[in-house]
One Martini backbone bead per residue (centre of mass of N, CA, C, O) as a GRO file, in nm:
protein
  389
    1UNK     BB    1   0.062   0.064  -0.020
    2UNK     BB    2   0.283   0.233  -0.013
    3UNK     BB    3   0.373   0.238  -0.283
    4UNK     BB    4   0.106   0.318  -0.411
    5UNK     BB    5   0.134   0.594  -0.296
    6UNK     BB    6   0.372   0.678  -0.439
    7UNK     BB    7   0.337   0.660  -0.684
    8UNK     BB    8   0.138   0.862  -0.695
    9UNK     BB    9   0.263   1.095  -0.592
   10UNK     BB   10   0.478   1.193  -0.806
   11UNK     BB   11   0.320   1.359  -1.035
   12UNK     BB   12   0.216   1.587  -0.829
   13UNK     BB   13   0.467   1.710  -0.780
   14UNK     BB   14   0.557   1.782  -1.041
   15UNK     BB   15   0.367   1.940  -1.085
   16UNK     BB   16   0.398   2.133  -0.853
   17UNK     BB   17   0.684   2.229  -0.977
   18UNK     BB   18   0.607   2.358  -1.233
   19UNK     BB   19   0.401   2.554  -1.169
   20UNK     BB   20   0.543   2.730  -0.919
   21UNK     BB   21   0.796   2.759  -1.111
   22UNK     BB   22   0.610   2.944  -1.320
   23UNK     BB   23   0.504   3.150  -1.124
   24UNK     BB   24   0.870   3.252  -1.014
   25UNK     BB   25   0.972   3.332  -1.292
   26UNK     BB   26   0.785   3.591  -1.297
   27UNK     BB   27   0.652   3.772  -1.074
   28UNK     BB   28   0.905   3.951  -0.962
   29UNK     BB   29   0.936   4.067  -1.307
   30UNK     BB   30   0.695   4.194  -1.446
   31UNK     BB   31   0.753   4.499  -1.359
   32UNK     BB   32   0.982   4.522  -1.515
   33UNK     BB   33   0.904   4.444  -1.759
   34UNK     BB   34   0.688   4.661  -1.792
   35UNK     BB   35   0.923   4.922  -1.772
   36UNK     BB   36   1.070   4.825  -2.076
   37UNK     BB   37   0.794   4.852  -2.223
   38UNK     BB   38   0.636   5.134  -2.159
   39UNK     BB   39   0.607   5.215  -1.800
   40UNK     BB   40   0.485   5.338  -1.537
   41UNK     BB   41   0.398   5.308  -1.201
   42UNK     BB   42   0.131   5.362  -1.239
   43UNK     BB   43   0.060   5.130  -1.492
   44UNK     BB   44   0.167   4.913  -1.327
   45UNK     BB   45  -0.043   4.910  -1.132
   46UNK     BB   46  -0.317   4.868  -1.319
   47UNK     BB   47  -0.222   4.610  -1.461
   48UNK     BB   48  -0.196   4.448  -1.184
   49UNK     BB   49  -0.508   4.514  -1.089
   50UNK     BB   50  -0.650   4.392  -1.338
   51UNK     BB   51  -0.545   4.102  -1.290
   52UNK     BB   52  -0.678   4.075  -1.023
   53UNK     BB   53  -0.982   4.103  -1.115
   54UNK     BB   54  -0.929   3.895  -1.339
   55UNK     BB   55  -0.977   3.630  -1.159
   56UNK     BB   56  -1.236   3.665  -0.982
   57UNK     BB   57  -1.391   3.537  -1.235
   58UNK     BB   58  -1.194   3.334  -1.372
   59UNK     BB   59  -1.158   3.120  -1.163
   60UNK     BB   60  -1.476   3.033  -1.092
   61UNK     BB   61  -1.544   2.945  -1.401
   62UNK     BB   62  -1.366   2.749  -1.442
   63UNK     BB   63  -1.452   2.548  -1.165
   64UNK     BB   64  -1.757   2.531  -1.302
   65UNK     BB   65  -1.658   2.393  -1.592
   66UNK     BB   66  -1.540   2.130  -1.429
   67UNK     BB   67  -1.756   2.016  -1.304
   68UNK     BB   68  -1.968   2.017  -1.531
   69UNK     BB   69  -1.768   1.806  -1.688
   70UNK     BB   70  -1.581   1.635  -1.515
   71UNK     BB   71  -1.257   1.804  -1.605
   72UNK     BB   72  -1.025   1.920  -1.456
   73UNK     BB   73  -0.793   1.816  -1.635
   74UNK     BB   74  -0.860   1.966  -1.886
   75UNK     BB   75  -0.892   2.280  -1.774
   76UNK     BB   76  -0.621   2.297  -1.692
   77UNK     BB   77  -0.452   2.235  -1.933
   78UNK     BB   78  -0.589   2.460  -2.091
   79UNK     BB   79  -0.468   2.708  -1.906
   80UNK     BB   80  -0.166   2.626  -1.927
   81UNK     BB   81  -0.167   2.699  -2.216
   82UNK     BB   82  -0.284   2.959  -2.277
   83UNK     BB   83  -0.067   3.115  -2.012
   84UNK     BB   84   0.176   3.037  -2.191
   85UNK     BB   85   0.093   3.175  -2.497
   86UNK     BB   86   0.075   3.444  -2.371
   87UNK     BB   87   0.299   3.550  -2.265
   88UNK     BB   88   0.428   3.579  -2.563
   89UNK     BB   89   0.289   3.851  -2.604
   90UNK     BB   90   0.479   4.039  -2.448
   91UNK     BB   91   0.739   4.027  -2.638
   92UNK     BB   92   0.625   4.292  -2.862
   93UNK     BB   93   0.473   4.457  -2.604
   94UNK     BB   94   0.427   4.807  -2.642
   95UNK     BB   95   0.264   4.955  -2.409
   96UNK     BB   96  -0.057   4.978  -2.227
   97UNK     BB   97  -0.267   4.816  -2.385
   98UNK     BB   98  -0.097   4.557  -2.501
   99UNK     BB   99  -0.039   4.497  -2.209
  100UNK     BB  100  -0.345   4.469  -2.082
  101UNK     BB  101  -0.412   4.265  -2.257
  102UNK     BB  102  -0.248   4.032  -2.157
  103UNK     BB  103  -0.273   4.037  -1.882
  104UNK     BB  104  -0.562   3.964  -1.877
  105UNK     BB  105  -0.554   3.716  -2.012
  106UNK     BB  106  -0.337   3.552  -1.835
  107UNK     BB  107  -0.527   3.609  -1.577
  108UNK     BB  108  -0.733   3.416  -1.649
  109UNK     BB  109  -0.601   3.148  -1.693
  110UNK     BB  110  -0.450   3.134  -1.379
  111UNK     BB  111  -0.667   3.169  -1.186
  112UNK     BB  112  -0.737   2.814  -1.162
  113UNK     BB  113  -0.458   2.651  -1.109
  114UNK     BB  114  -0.420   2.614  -0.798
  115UNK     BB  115  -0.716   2.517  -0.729
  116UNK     BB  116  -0.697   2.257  -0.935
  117UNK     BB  117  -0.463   2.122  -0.837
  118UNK     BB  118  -0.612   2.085  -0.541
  119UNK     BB  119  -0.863   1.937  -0.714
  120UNK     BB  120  -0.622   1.660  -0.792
  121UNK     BB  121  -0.512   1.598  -0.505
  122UNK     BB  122  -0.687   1.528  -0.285
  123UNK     BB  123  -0.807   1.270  -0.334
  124UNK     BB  124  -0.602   1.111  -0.355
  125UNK     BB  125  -0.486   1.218  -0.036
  126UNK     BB  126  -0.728   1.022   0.085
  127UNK     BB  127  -0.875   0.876   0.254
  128UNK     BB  128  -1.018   0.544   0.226
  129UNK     BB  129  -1.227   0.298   0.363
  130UNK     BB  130  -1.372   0.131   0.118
  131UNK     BB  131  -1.071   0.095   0.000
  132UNK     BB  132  -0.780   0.110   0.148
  133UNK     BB  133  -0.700   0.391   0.075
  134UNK     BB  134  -0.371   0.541   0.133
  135UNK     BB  135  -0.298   0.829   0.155
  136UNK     BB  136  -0.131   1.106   0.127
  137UNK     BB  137   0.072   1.380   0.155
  138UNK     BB  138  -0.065   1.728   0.093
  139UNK     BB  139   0.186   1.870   0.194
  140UNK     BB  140   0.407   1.768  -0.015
  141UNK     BB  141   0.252   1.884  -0.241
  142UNK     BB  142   0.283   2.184  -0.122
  143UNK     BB  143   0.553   2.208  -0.059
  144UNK     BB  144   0.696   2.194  -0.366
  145UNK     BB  145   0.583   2.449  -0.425
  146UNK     BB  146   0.728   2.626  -0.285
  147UNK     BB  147   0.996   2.552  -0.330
  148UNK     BB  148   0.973   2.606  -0.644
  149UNK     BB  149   0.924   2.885  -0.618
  150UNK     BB  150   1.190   2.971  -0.506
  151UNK     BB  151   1.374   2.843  -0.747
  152UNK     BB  152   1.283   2.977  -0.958
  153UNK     BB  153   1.343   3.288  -0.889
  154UNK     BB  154   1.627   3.247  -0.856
  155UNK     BB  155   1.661   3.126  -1.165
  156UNK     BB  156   1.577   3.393  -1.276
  157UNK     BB  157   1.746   3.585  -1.184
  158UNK     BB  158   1.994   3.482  -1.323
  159UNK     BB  159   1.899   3.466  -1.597
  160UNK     BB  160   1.862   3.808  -1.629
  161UNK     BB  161   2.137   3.877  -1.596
  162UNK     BB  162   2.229   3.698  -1.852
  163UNK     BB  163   1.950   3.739  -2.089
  164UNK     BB  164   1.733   3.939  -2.038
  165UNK     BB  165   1.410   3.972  -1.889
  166UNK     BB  166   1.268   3.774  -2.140
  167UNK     BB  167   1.314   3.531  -2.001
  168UNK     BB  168   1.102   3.492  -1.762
  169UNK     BB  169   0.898   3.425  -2.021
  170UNK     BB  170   0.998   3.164  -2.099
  171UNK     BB  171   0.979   3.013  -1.893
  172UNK     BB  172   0.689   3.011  -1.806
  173UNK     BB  173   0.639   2.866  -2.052
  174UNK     BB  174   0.765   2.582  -2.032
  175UNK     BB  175   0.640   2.541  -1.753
  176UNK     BB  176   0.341   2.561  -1.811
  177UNK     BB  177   0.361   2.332  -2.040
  178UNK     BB  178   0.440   2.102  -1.861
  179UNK     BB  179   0.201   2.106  -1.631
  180UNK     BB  180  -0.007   2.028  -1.868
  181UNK     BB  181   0.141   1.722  -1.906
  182UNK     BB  182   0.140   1.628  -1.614
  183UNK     BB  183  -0.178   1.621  -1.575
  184UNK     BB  184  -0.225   1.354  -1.713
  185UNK     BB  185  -0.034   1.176  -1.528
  186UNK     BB  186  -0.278   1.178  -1.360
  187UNK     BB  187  -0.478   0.979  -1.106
  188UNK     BB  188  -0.749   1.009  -0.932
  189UNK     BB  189  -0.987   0.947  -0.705
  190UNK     BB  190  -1.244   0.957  -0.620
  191UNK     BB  191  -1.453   1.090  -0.461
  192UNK     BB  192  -1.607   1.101  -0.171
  193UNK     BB  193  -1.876   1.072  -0.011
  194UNK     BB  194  -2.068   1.345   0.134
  195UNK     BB  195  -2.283   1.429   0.429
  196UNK     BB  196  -2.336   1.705   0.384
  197UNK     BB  197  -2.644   1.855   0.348
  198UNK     BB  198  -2.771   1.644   0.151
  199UNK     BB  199  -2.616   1.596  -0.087
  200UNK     BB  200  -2.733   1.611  -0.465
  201UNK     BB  201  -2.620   1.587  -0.755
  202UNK     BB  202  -2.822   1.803  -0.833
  203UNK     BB  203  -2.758   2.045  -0.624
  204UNK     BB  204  -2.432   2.028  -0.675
  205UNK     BB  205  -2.502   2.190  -0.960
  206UNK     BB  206  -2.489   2.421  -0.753
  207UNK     BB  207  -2.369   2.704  -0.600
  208UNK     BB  208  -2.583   2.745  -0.382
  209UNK     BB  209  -2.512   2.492  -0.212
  210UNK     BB  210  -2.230   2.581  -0.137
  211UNK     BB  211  -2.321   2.866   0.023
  212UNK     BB  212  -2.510   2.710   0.206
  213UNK     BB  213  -2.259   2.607   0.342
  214UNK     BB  214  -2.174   2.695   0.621
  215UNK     BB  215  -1.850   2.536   0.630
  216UNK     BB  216  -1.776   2.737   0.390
  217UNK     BB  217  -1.772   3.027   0.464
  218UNK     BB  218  -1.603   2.976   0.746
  219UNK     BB  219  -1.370   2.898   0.594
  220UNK     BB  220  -1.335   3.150   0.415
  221UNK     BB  221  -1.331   3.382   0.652
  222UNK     BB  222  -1.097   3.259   0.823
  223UNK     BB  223  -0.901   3.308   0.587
  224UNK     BB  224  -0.938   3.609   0.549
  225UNK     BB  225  -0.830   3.706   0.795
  226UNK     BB  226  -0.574   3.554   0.840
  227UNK     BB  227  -0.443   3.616   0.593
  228UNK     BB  228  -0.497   3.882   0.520
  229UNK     BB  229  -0.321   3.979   0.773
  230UNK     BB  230  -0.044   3.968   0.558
  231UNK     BB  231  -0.070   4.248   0.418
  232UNK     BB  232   0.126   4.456   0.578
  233UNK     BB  233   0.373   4.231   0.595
  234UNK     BB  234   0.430   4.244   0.313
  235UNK     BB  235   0.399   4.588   0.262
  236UNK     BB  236   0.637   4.679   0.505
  237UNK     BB  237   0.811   4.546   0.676
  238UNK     BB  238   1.063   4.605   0.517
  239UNK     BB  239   1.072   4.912   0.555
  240UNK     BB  240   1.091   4.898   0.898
  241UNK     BB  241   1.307   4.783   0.902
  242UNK     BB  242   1.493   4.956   0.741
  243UNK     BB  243   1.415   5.193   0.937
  244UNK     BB  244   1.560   4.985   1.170
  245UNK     BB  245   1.847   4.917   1.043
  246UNK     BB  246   1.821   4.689   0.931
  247UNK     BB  247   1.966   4.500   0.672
  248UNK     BB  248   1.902   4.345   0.402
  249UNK     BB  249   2.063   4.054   0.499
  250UNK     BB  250   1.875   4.048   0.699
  251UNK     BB  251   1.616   4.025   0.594
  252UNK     BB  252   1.589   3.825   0.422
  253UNK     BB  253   1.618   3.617   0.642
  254UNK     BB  254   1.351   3.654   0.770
  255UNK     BB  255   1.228   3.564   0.565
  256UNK     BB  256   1.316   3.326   0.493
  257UNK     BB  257   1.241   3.175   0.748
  258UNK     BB  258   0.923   3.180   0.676
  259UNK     BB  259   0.940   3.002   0.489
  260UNK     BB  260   1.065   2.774   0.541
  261UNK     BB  261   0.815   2.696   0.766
  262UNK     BB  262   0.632   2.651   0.562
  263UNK     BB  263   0.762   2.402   0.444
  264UNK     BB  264   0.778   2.211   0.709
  265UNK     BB  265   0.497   2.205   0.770
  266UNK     BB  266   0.417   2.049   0.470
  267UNK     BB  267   0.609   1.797   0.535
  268UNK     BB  268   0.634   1.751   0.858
  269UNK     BB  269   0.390   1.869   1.085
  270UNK     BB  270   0.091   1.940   0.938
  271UNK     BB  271  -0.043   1.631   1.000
  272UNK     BB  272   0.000   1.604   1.281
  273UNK     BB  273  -0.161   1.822   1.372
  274UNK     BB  274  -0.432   1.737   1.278
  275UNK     BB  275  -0.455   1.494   1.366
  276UNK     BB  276  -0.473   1.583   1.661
  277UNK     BB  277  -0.671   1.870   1.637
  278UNK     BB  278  -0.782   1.912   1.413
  279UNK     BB  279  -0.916   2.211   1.207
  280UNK     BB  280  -0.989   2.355   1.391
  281UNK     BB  281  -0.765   2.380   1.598
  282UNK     BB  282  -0.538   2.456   1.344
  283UNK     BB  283  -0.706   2.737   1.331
  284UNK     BB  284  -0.663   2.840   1.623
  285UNK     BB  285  -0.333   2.844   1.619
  286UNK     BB  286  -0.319   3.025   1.423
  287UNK     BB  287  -0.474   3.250   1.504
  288UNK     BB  288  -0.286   3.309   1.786
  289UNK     BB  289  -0.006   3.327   1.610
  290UNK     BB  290  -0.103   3.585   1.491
  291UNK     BB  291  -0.186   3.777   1.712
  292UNK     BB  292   0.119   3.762   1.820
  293UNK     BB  293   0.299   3.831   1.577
  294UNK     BB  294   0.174   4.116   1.541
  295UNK     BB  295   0.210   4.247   1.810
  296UNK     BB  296   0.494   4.226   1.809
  297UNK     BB  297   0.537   4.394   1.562
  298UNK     BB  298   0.390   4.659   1.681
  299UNK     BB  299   0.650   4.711   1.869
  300UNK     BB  300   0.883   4.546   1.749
  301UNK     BB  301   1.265   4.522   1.590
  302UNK     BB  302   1.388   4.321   1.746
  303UNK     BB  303   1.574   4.067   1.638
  304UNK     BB  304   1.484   3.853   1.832
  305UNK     BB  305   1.186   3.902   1.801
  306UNK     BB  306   1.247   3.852   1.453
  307UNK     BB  307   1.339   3.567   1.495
  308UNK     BB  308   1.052   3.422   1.680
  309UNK     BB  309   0.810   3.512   1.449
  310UNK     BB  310   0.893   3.426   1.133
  311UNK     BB  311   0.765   3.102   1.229
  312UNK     BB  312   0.484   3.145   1.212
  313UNK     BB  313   0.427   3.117   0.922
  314UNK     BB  314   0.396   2.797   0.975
  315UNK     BB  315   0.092   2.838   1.077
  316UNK     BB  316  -0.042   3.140   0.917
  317UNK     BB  317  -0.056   2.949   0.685
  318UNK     BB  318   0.015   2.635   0.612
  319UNK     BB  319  -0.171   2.512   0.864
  320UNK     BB  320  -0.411   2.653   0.752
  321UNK     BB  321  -0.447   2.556   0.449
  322UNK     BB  322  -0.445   2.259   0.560
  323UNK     BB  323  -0.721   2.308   0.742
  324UNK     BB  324  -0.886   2.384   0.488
  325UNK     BB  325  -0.819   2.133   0.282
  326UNK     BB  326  -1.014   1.968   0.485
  327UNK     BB  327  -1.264   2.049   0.518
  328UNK     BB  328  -1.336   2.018   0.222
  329UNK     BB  329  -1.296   1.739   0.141
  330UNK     BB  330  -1.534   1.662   0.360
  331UNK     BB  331  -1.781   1.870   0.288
  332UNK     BB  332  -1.787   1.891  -0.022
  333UNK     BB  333  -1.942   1.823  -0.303
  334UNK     BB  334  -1.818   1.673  -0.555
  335UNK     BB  335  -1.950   1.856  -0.775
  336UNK     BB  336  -1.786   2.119  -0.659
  337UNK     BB  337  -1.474   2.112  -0.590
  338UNK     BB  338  -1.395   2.339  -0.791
  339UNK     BB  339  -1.535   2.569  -0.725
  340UNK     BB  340  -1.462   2.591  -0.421
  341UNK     BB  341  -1.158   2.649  -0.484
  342UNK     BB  342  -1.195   2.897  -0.663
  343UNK     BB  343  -1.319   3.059  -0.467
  344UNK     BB  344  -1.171   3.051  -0.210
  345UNK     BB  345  -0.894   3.162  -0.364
  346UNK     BB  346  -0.998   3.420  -0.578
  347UNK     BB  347  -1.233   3.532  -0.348
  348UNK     BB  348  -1.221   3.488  -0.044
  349UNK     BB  349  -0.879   3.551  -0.073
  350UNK     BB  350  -0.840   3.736  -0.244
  351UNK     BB  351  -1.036   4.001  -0.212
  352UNK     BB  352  -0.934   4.000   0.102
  353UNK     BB  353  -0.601   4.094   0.013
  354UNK     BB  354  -0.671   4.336  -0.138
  355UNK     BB  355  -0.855   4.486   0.078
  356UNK     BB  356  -0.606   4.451   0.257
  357UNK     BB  357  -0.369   4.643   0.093
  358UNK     BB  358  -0.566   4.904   0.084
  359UNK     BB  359  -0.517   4.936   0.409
  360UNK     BB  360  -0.230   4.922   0.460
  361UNK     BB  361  -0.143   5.152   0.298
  362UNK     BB  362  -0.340   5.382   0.477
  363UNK     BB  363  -0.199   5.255   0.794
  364UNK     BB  364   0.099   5.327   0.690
  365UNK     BB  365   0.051   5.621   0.720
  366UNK     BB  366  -0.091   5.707   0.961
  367UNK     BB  367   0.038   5.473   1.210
  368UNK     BB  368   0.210   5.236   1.131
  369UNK     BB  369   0.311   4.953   1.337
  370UNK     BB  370   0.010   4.992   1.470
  371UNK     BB  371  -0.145   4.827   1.214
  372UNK     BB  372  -0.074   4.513   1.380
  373UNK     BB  373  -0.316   4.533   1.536
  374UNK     BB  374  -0.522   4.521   1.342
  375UNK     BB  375  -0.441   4.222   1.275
  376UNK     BB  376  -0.475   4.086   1.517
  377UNK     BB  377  -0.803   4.126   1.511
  378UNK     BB  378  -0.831   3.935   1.315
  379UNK     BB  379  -0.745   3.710   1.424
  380UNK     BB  380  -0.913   3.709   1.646
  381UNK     BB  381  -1.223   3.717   1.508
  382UNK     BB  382  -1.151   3.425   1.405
  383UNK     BB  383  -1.173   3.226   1.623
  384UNK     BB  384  -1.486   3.149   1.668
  385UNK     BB  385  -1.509   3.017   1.394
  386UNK     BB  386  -1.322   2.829   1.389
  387UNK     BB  387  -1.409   2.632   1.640
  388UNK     BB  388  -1.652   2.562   1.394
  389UNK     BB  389  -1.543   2.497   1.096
   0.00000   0.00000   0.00000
């Protein structure tokens, strides 16, 4: 049973490493890449924007089309290969418009590869009773995404210093339509039925059935304070240590530290948590982790205190992560379950980091550090949902 849990996983590693490096060799870089082709800062924002507002459409569609397909699989592939064939309209593409109509297609394609591919491992990595079959850990295979986009950015940075910004756009191009090809090669199991709302196949085909579900709700609420509360240290953070003098080598491995963190527990520690405490008490864990680490945000950029924190993001990211995507395979009627992810990922936490990225920098303008208690509220917040989640 051990072996055949190993063949089916391998598959799916490769996809998400080809996936996610895919997404890291490209999103670095293209803010520079469109500065190169004739945009300013203001329509550099504007193009990303753009971008940003159309996943929260084009993701929730793809995951509707794949339900009604039963087609996960085509679905993804179609997708990837898309992205991977836009991304090449960048490279003659110069100035607003032409760039804006690129970014904008590319960004439908994208929206929907990471809740997709979410939605061909988790059944695969799901225990079943009905036939005795052990799944793998969906940690490592979330986990070598993370670690994949981490070496996709670091070897596209490489590339583009040797061969100049258009590389990041071929590479992009070359591991999107890898990913098309891994989809293939993976097996997924059907998903097991569940018992949640008395959900019947007619009912399934509908997204109100979906919205109706409780448990589904709340994954997406806590995931949407928890996550969210991550805007304004994504954007401020660098600059805030920078300006309490921490040196730029001394900041990056506090970032890398978080990142590690990450990594260990998809790999090493998260289902071991889960199994313990279950989703909902993992999803407590991390909302106190939040609360904790703004904190101390909030107070203090002594380097003791910011390299004691930094490791919270294993808790307060990957750790809700595993315990969302666990309470969703548990209770989506199968007939939803993209749609369910591509919702969560897109709308329900798309949407609540964007409106949190534009409050984040609202609150670093107005109130500096003192805004990391907002965020700790948002986590706070968090916790009555999550314990029922």
């Amino acid at each position: 049973m051990a072996a055949l849990s190993g063949r089916m996983l391998a598959p799916y590693l490769v996809l998400f490493a080809a996936l996610y490096s895919g997404f890291g060799v490209q999103s670095p870089y293209l803010p520079t890449f469109l500065g190169e082709h004739g945009l300013q800062p203001e329509t550099i924002g504007v193009v990303l924007a753009g971008g940003t507002a159309i996943k929260l459409l084009a993701g929730p569609a793809a995951g509707r089309l794949a339900d009604r397909l039963n087609a996960a699989t085509l679905v993804f592939a179609g997708c990837a290969v898309g992205a991977a064939l836009t991304a090449l309209g960048y490279l003659p593409a110069y100035g607003f418009w032409p760039l804006l109509a690129v970014a904008l297609s590319q960004a439908a394609m994208l929206a929907p590869l990471a809740p997709l591919g979410d939605s061909l491992v988790l059944p695969a990595a799901a225990d079943d009773g009905r036939t005795g079959h052990r799944g793998f850990d969906y940690g490592w295979v979330r986990g070598t995404g993370s670690g994949a986009f981490i070496l996709g950015s670091v070897l596209s940075g490489q590339a583009v210093g040797l061969a100049g910004i258009d590389t990041a756009i071929w590479l992009n191009t070359a591991l999107l339509l890898t990913a098309a090809l891994c989809a293939s090669q993976t097996r997924p199991l059907p998903p097991r039925p569940t018992e949640s709302a008395g959900a019947t196949p007619f009912a399934a085909a509908h997204i109100g059935t979906l919205l109706r579900l409780p448990v589904f709700r709340r994954v997406v609420l806590v995931a949407a304070l928890i996550l969210g509360s991550h805007a304004l240290h994504d954007g401020f953070a660098m600059i805030r240590w920078r300006a309490a003098g921490v040196t730029p080598g001394t900041a990056g491995l506090l970032w890398a530290e978080a990142v590690a963190a990450e990594v260990v527990v998809f790999f090493a520690l998260g289902r071991t948590l889960l199994d313990r405490v279950g989703p909902n008490g993992a999803a407590m864990l991390a909302a106190t982790a939040g609360v904790l680490r703004w904190a101390v945000s909030a107070e203090t950029t002594a380097l003791p205190a910011l390299a004691l924190i930094q490791p919270m993001h294993g808790l307060t990211f990957a750790l809700l992560h595993l315990a969302c995507m666990r309470r969703l395979a548990e209770t989506v009627p199968p007939g939803l379950s993209a749609t369910a992810l591509t919702l969560y990922g897109t709308v329900g936490i798309g949407a609540a980091s964007a409106l949190l990225t534009l409050l984040a920098g609202v609150l670093y303008g107005a109130v500096g550090a003192v805004g990391f208690w907002v965020m700790a509220a948002l986590c706070a917040a968090a916790l009555p949902f999550a314990r029922r989640m």
